[in-house]
Amino acid sequence: MASASTPQALPAPMAFASWLANNEQLLQPPVNNYCLFSGADMVLMVVGGPNARNDYHVNETEEWFYQLKGSMCLKVVENGQFKDIEIKEGEMFLLPGNTPHNPVRFANTTGLVMERVRPEGSIDMLRWYCKKGDHATPTIIHEERFHCTDLGTQLKPLINNWRENAELRKCKVCGQTEDPQ
């Protein structure tokens, strides 16, 4: 005989503009994001600018971007080439899974990013590419692999390790050392 589960009360709607006005200090470098909601299937983050990162994130699932205030540049690797996608205020963009991307946020900008909770066994990557050598295609200098459970806490130590370790930043193809950020 199946037992009935106790129904949970639905959460109240969020007064987002008020929340943002009172919590902008949470959107600080190097990642600049804050998790607003984390459900069984989806995660919703608010992200502020500016940021200064040179890593590219790769995850197996799609990401949805909505730019609330100002514009952002989503740097991607598509068909073996670097490409910039501008997302203007009021625009949205759905990034396909497995697309290396680097969200560049400018000062006084705010956006929302929605991602799927990572399926068990899925692997996210942070990649750094050599931008100094004369490479015909994007050349990976360093890559970190991990199962993502919380971007806000997991990315920062990986990014800081890159910034603090010059040996990680040395391109094995051309020998040049990439900038920390």
XYZ file of N, CA and C in Angstrom:
543
model
N 0.841 -1.180 0.000
C 0.000 0.000 0.000
C 0.883 1.240 0.000
N 0.691 2.107 -0.952
C 1.502 3.320 -1.066
C 1.043 4.343 -0.042
N 2.021 5.034 0.537
C 1.679 6.085 1.502
C 1.599 7.415 0.779
N 0.688 8.229 1.225
C 0.531 9.560 0.627
C 1.624 10.471 1.155
N 2.237 11.243 0.259
C 3.269 12.174 0.709
C 2.618 13.467 1.155
N 3.276 14.140 2.049
C 2.775 15.410 2.552
C 3.027 16.475 1.498
N 1.969 17.156 1.030
C 2.191 18.186 0.005
C 2.982 19.355 0.575
N 3.890 19.870 -0.257
C 4.684 21.022 0.155
C 4.010 22.294 -0.338
N 4.105 23.332 0.478
C 3.558 24.623 0.075
C 4.415 25.213 -1.032
N 3.776 25.834 -1.987
C 4.516 26.499 -3.055
C 5.185 27.750 -2.505
N 6.388 28.063 -2.992
C 7.044 29.282 -2.512
C 6.328 30.523 -3.035
N 6.490 31.608 -2.305
C 5.911 32.886 -2.735
C 6.718 33.435 -3.901
N 6.102 34.219 -4.782
C 6.862 34.870 -5.844
C 7.935 35.792 -5.261
N 9.011 35.968 -6.000
C 10.105 36.823 -5.554
C 9.958 38.214 -6.155
N 10.104 39.226 -5.323
C 10.153 40.615 -5.799
C 11.591 40.865 -6.254
N 11.890 40.478 -7.487
C 13.274 40.428 -7.952
C 13.952 41.790 -7.982
N 13.260 42.829 -8.437
C 13.875 44.163 -8.500
C 14.299 44.606 -7.104
N 13.468 44.358 -6.122
C 13.798 44.711 -4.734
C 14.967 43.860 -4.231
N 14.932 42.557 -4.526
C 16.020 41.676 -4.109
C 17.336 42.163 -4.700
N 17.325 42.485 -5.990
C 18.540 42.918 -6.670
C 19.086 44.210 -6.072
N 18.213 45.161 -5.786
C 18.639 46.433 -5.194
C 19.304 46.227 -3.841
N 18.861 45.228 -3.099
C 19.389 44.971 -1.755
C 20.545 43.980 -1.718
N 20.858 43.333 -2.853
C 21.856 42.260 -2.829
C 22.904 42.345 -3.923
N 23.066 43.495 -4.543
C 24.046 43.616 -5.632
C 25.458 43.247 -5.189
N 25.764 43.397 -3.910
C 27.098 43.074 -3.405
C 27.416 41.586 -3.520
N 26.415 40.752 -3.738
C 26.648 39.313 -3.886
C 27.201 38.944 -5.265
N 27.134 39.878 -6.186
C 27.544 39.604 -7.566
C 28.966 40.114 -7.786
N 29.925 39.445 -7.151
C 31.318 39.885 -7.143
C 32.211 38.936 -7.927
N 33.330 39.463 -8.465
C 34.282 38.628 -9.210
C 34.874 37.525 -8.325
N 35.394 36.449 -8.938
C 35.600 36.299 -10.378
C 34.388 35.719 -11.111
N 33.413 35.130 -10.408
C 32.300 34.470 -11.081
C 31.091 35.395 -11.190
N 30.853 36.217 -10.203
C 29.807 37.249 -10.212
C 28.389 36.702 -10.214
N 28.166 35.481 -9.792
C 26.794 34.982 -9.839
C 26.261 34.620 -8.463
N 24.945 34.578 -8.395
C 24.255 34.174 -7.179
C 23.094 33.284 -7.593
N 22.959 32.149 -6.944
C 21.899 31.202 -7.259
C 20.595 31.674 -6.619
N 19.626 32.015 -7.454
C 18.317 32.453 -6.964
C 17.430 31.265 -6.623
N 17.424 30.263 -7.488
C 16.603 29.073 -7.290
C 17.394 27.852 -7.727
N 17.256 26.798 -6.961
C 17.856 25.530 -7.342
C 16.799 24.458 -7.129
N 16.208 24.002 -8.219
C 15.156 23.001 -8.142
C 15.690 21.628 -8.473
N 14.785 20.696 -8.642
C 15.175 19.331 -8.978
C 15.717 19.246 -10.409
N 15.234 20.133 -11.306
C 15.628 20.071 -12.711
C 16.400 21.289 -13.204
N 16.134 22.465 -12.634
C 16.698 23.711 -13.156
C 17.354 24.528 -12.043
N 18.344 25.336 -12.471
C 19.028 26.277 -11.584
C 18.928 27.643 -12.253
N 18.537 28.661 -11.486
C 18.448 30.020 -12.007
C 19.416 30.900 -11.239
N 20.313 31.559 -11.987
C 21.315 32.434 -11.375
C 21.156 33.845 -11.912
N 21.447 34.815 -11.059
C 21.573 36.197 -11.498
C 23.066 36.482 -11.550
N 23.482 37.199 -12.596
C 24.904 37.448 -12.801
C 25.117 38.927 -13.075
N 26.082 39.517 -12.389
C 26.385 40.931 -12.570
C 27.735 41.143 -13.214
N 27.969 42.383 -13.622
C 29.247 42.737 -14.214
C 29.877 43.875 -13.445
N 31.151 44.104 -13.631
C 31.995 43.464 -14.638
C 32.644 42.184 -14.114
N 33.086 41.378 -15.047
C 33.911 40.232 -14.689
C 35.170 40.250 -15.554
N 36.155 39.538 -15.097
C 37.421 39.467 -15.837
C 37.893 38.022 -15.777
N 37.417 37.239 -16.739
C 37.790 35.826 -16.802
C 38.246 35.499 -18.207
N 39.157 34.542 -18.321
C 39.578 34.102 -19.645
C 39.374 32.596 -19.847
N 38.623 31.983 -18.948
C 38.308 30.564 -19.106
C 37.049 30.392 -19.953
N 36.931 29.230 -20.543
C 35.732 28.841 -21.289
C 35.109 27.661 -20.561
N 33.827 27.772 -20.262
C 33.083 26.726 -19.579
C 32.446 25.815 -20.630
N 32.480 24.538 -20.391
C 31.833 23.573 -21.272
C 30.984 22.661 -20.396
N 29.695 22.608 -20.682
C 28.838 21.655 -19.984
C 27.956 20.940 -20.997
N 27.512 19.766 -20.629
C 26.785 18.902 -21.553
C 25.361 19.381 -21.816
N 24.851 20.254 -20.976
C 23.462 20.692 -21.083
C 23.380 22.125 -21.603
N 22.200 22.507 -22.067
C 21.973 23.849 -22.591
C 22.004 24.883 -21.461
N 22.264 26.136 -21.856
C 22.168 27.268 -20.926
C 21.325 28.341 -21.594
N 20.441 28.940 -20.822
C 19.579 30.012 -21.312
C 20.036 31.324 -20.681
N 20.288 32.322 -21.514
C 20.741 33.642 -21.073
C 19.639 34.664 -21.355
N 19.379 35.520 -20.377
C 18.479 36.660 -20.580
C 19.176 37.885 -19.997
N 19.347 38.909 -20.803
C 20.072 40.104 -20.368
C 19.073 41.156 -19.896
N 19.081 41.389 -18.581
C 18.159 42.344 -17.957
C 18.582 43.790 -18.154
N 19.870 44.047 -17.933
C 20.379 45.423 -17.945
C 21.709 45.457 -18.681
N 21.822 46.319 -19.674
C 23.059 46.435 -20.430
C 23.246 45.264 -21.382
N 24.399 45.221 -22.015
C 24.733 44.148 -22.957
C 25.861 43.298 -22.395
N 25.979 42.102 -22.924
C 27.084 41.213 -22.579
C 27.622 40.604 -23.865
N 28.807 40.039 -23.778
C 29.411 39.341 -24.912
C 29.635 37.896 -24.482
N 29.045 36.983 -25.214
C 29.248 35.568 -24.965
C 30.274 35.071 -25.978
N 31.501 34.866 -25.500
C 32.568 34.354 -26.362
C 32.399 32.838 -26.436
N 32.414 32.296 -27.650
C 32.224 30.861 -27.835
C 33.282 30.316 -28.805
N 33.401 28.998 -28.799
C 34.169 28.305 -29.823
C 33.151 27.532 -30.646
N 33.053 27.900 -31.941
C 32.089 27.275 -32.836
C 32.817 26.836 -34.103
N 32.654 25.569 -34.451
C 33.289 25.015 -35.652
C 34.795 25.301 -35.692
N 35.452 25.155 -34.542
C 36.895 25.321 -34.487
C 37.386 26.749 -34.588
N 36.516 27.722 -34.352
C 36.899 29.134 -34.410
C 36.297 29.899 -33.229
N 37.005 30.938 -32.786
C 36.458 31.823 -31.769
C 35.391 32.713 -32.397
N 34.328 32.972 -31.649
C 33.236 33.811 -32.144
C 32.637 34.563 -30.953
N 32.239 35.814 -31.167
C 31.575 36.621 -30.142
C 30.102 36.752 -30.476
N 29.257 36.528 -29.467
C 27.810 36.696 -29.608
C 27.397 37.802 -28.641
N 26.907 38.919 -29.174
C 26.434 40.003 -28.319
C 24.981 39.719 -27.932
N 24.716 39.797 -26.632
C 23.356 39.661 -26.119
C 23.004 41.005 -25.499
N 22.082 41.703 -26.124
C 21.722 43.060 -25.703
C 20.627 43.028 -24.644
N 20.477 44.158 -23.971
C 19.433 44.305 -22.960
C 18.087 43.893 -23.555
N 17.382 43.024 -22.832
C 16.078 42.557 -23.273
C 16.132 41.356 -24.203
N 17.336 40.917 -24.598
C 17.460 39.763 -25.484
C 17.747 38.493 -24.690
N 17.401 37.364 -25.299
C 17.702 36.065 -24.711
C 18.404 35.203 -25.747
N 19.097 34.180 -25.236
C 19.868 33.304 -26.121
C 19.943 31.928 -25.475
N 19.719 30.882 -26.266
C 19.856 29.509 -25.786
C 21.139 28.922 -26.361
N 22.088 28.645 -25.481
C 23.377 28.086 -25.871
C 23.281 26.563 -25.890
N 23.602 25.923 -27.008
C 23.573 24.454 -27.051
C 24.595 23.839 -26.093
N 24.293 22.651 -25.615
C 25.229 21.923 -24.765
C 26.542 21.671 -25.496
N 27.589 21.455 -24.728
C 28.935 21.150 -25.234
C 29.544 22.263 -26.072
N 29.099 23.495 -25.857
C 29.679 24.649 -26.544
C 30.605 25.386 -25.585
N 31.905 25.417 -25.843
C 32.798 26.194 -24.981
C 32.375 27.665 -25.006
N 32.228 28.266 -23.823
C 31.754 29.647 -23.750
C 32.371 30.396 -22.583
N 32.529 31.690 -22.804
C 33.080 32.603 -21.804
C 32.160 33.824 -21.767
N 31.311 33.923 -20.731
C 30.415 35.076 -20.637
C 31.165 36.307 -20.126
N 31.272 37.324 -20.965
C 31.951 38.564 -20.592
C 30.874 39.577 -20.231
N 30.933 40.034 -19.011
C 29.947 40.992 -18.506
C 30.643 42.308 -18.234
N 29.974 43.378 -18.642
C 30.528 44.715 -18.503
C 29.993 45.368 -17.234
N 30.586 46.490 -16.836
C 30.182 47.195 -15.617
C 28.705 47.567 -15.689
N 28.057 47.483 -14.538
C 26.653 47.878 -14.379
C 25.706 47.105 -15.294
N 25.963 45.827 -15.470
C 25.069 44.974 -16.253
C 24.562 43.845 -15.370
N 23.399 43.330 -15.725
C 22.796 42.227 -14.971
C 22.085 41.299 -15.936
N 22.266 40.010 -15.717
C 21.581 39.028 -16.537
C 21.133 37.841 -15.712
N 20.271 37.039 -16.308
C 19.840 35.780 -15.715
C 20.380 34.644 -16.564
N 20.789 33.565 -15.910
C 21.245 32.366 -16.606
C 20.523 31.181 -15.978
N 19.887 30.380 -16.836
C 19.213 29.183 -16.359
C 19.904 27.970 -16.965
N 20.193 27.003 -16.092
C 20.850 25.770 -16.504
C 20.104 24.590 -15.919
N 20.321 23.434 -16.531
C 19.786 22.205 -15.954
C 20.677 21.759 -14.805
N 20.062 21.127 -13.813
C 20.846 20.420 -12.805
C 21.584 19.333 -13.567
N 22.870 19.163 -13.280
C 23.669 18.219 -14.052
C 23.248 16.777 -13.760
N 23.015 16.019 -14.813
C 22.712 14.599 -14.620
C 23.887 13.895 -13.950
N 23.592 12.875 -13.188
C 24.651 12.110 -12.533
C 25.618 11.585 -13.586
N 26.901 11.737 -13.330
C 27.924 11.262 -14.246
C 28.314 12.266 -15.318
N 27.608 13.392 -15.412
C 27.982 14.393 -16.413
C 29.239 15.130 -15.955
N 29.997 15.595 -16.919
C 31.265 16.266 -16.624
C 31.254 17.661 -17.242
N 31.531 18.657 -16.416
C 31.756 20.021 -16.880
C 33.258 20.210 -17.033
N 33.629 21.206 -17.835
C 35.037 21.516 -18.026
C 35.236 23.024 -17.984
N 36.358 23.429 -17.464
C 36.858 24.784 -17.646
C 38.081 24.642 -18.527
N 38.115 25.448 -19.599
C 39.239 25.409 -20.533
C 39.851 26.784 -20.670
N 41.150 26.780 -20.826
C 41.871 28.008 -21.141
C 42.600 27.774 -22.461
N 42.476 28.737 -23.357
C 43.070 28.649 -24.683
C 44.243 29.618 -24.797
N 45.189 29.278 -25.645
C 46.305 30.166 -25.930
C 45.838 31.228 -26.919
N 45.959 32.482 -26.522
C 45.583 33.597 -27.402
C 46.832 34.332 -27.897
N 48.001 33.942 -27.401
C 49.230 34.655 -27.739
C 49.953 34.046 -28.941
N 49.884 32.741 -29.071
C 50.561 32.084 -30.188
C 49.780 32.265 -31.476
N 50.433 32.026 -32.571
C 49.804 32.153 -33.884
C 49.227 30.790 -34.266
N 48.158 30.404 -33.583
C 47.553 29.094 -33.795
C 46.443 29.202 -34.841
N 46.347 28.224 -35.724
C 45.313 28.229 -36.764
C 43.919 27.963 -36.183
N 43.863 27.212 -35.108
C 42.597 26.902 -34.447
C 42.777 27.092 -32.940
N 41.680 27.201 -32.191
C 41.805 27.336 -30.738
C 42.630 26.191 -30.143
N 43.641 26.566 -29.367
C 44.570 25.607 -28.778
C 44.422 25.631 -27.267
N 44.026 24.501 -26.700
C 43.794 24.399 -25.253
C 45.135 24.337 -24.534
N 45.282 25.229 -23.539
C 46.472 25.203 -22.681
C 46.228 24.303 -21.472
N 45.053 24.474 -20.865
C 44.756 23.754 -19.621
C 43.259 23.477 -19.567
N 42.917 22.344 -18.959
C 41.514 21.979 -18.811
C 41.299 21.322 -17.457
N 40.250 21.728 -16.777
C 39.833 21.122 -15.509
C 38.494 20.449 -15.745
N 38.345 19.208 -15.274
C 37.086 18.455 -15.415
C 36.514 18.206 -14.030
N 35.179 18.324 -13.938
C 34.526 18.130 -12.642
C 33.035 17.882 -12.843
N 32.421 17.231 -11.880
C 30.962 17.108 -11.883
C 30.419 18.330 -11.161
N 29.626 19.108 -11.851
C 29.151 20.381 -11.320
C 27.927 20.189 -10.430
N 28.056 20.666 -9.204
C 26.919 20.681 -8.286
C 26.592 22.104 -7.845
N 27.581 23.019 -7.897
C 27.371 24.406 -7.479
C 28.421 25.293 -8.146
N 28.041 25.927 -9.255
C 28.989 26.772 -9.992
C 29.587 27.866 -9.123
N 28.766 28.458 -8.264
C 29.219 29.571 -7.439
C 30.392 29.223 -6.550
N 30.460 27.979 -6.078
C 31.567 27.588 -5.201
C 32.645 26.791 -5.938
N 32.282 26.066 -6.990
C 33.253 25.193 -7.643
C 34.179 25.910 -8.617
N 33.717 26.968 -9.268
C 34.556 27.634 -10.265
C 35.660 28.479 -9.656
N 35.352 29.168 -8.585
C 36.311 30.123 -8.016
C 37.671 29.500 -7.704
N 37.757 28.353 -7.001
C 39.094 27.788 -6.738
C 39.827 27.352 -8.009
N 39.096 26.876 -9.010
C 39.740 26.477 -10.263
C 40.296 27.690 -10.996
N 39.523 28.777 -11.013
C 39.974 30.017 -11.653
C 41.164 30.597 -10.902
N 41.100 30.616 -9.577
C 42.210 31.151 -8.788
C 43.473 30.316 -8.963
N 43.336 28.994 -9.081
C 44.496 28.129 -9.309
C 45.172 28.490 -10.638
N 44.374 28.715 -11.676
C 44.895 29.149 -12.978
C 45.648 30.463 -12.830
N 45.057 31.408 -12.148
C 45.648 32.740 -12.025
C 46.954 32.724 -11.238
N 47.065 31.833 -10.273
C 48.225 31.809 -9.378
C 49.341 30.885 -9.849
N 49.122 30.089 -10.897
C 50.093 29.086 -11.300
C 50.526 29.323 -12.754
N 51.667 29.983 -12.915
C 52.162 30.317 -14.256
C 52.435 29.068 -15.098
N 52.813 27.971 -14.464
C 53.103 26.738 -15.212
C 51.848 26.208 -15.913
N 50.687 26.356 -15.277
C 49.427 25.940 -15.908
C 49.126 26.776 -17.143
N 49.587 28.010 -17.146
C 49.266 28.965 -18.212
C 50.228 28.898 -19.401
N 51.215 27.999 -19.342
C 52.199 27.903 -20.418
C 51.693 26.971 -21.514
N 51.636 27.494 -22.727
C 51.170 26.721 -23.882
C 52.239 25.699 -24.264
N 51.845 24.448 -24.373
C 52.783 23.375 -24.727
C 53.101 23.373 -26.219
N 52.308 24.112 -27.017
C 52.535 24.164 -28.456
C 53.520 25.275 -28.821
N 53.259 26.501 -28.329
C 54.106 27.640 -28.728
C 55.048 28.117 -27.625
N 54.837 27.632 -26.377
C 55.725 27.992 -25.279
C 55.417 29.309 -24.592
N 54.430 30.040 -25.087
C 54.090 31.326 -24.459
C 53.204 31.092 -23.248
N 53.278 32.038 -22.300
C 52.482 31.967 -21.071
C 51.315 32.924 -21.171
N 50.113 32.387 -21.015
C 48.887 33.186 -21.104
C 48.744 34.047 -19.856
N 48.063 35.171 -20.000
C 47.817 36.076 -18.877
C 46.907 35.411 -17.847
N 47.036 35.811 -16.572
C 46.221 35.193 -15.521
C 44.717 35.433 -15.720
N 44.354 36.589 -16.269
C 42.915 36.858 -16.511
C 42.732 37.733 -17.711
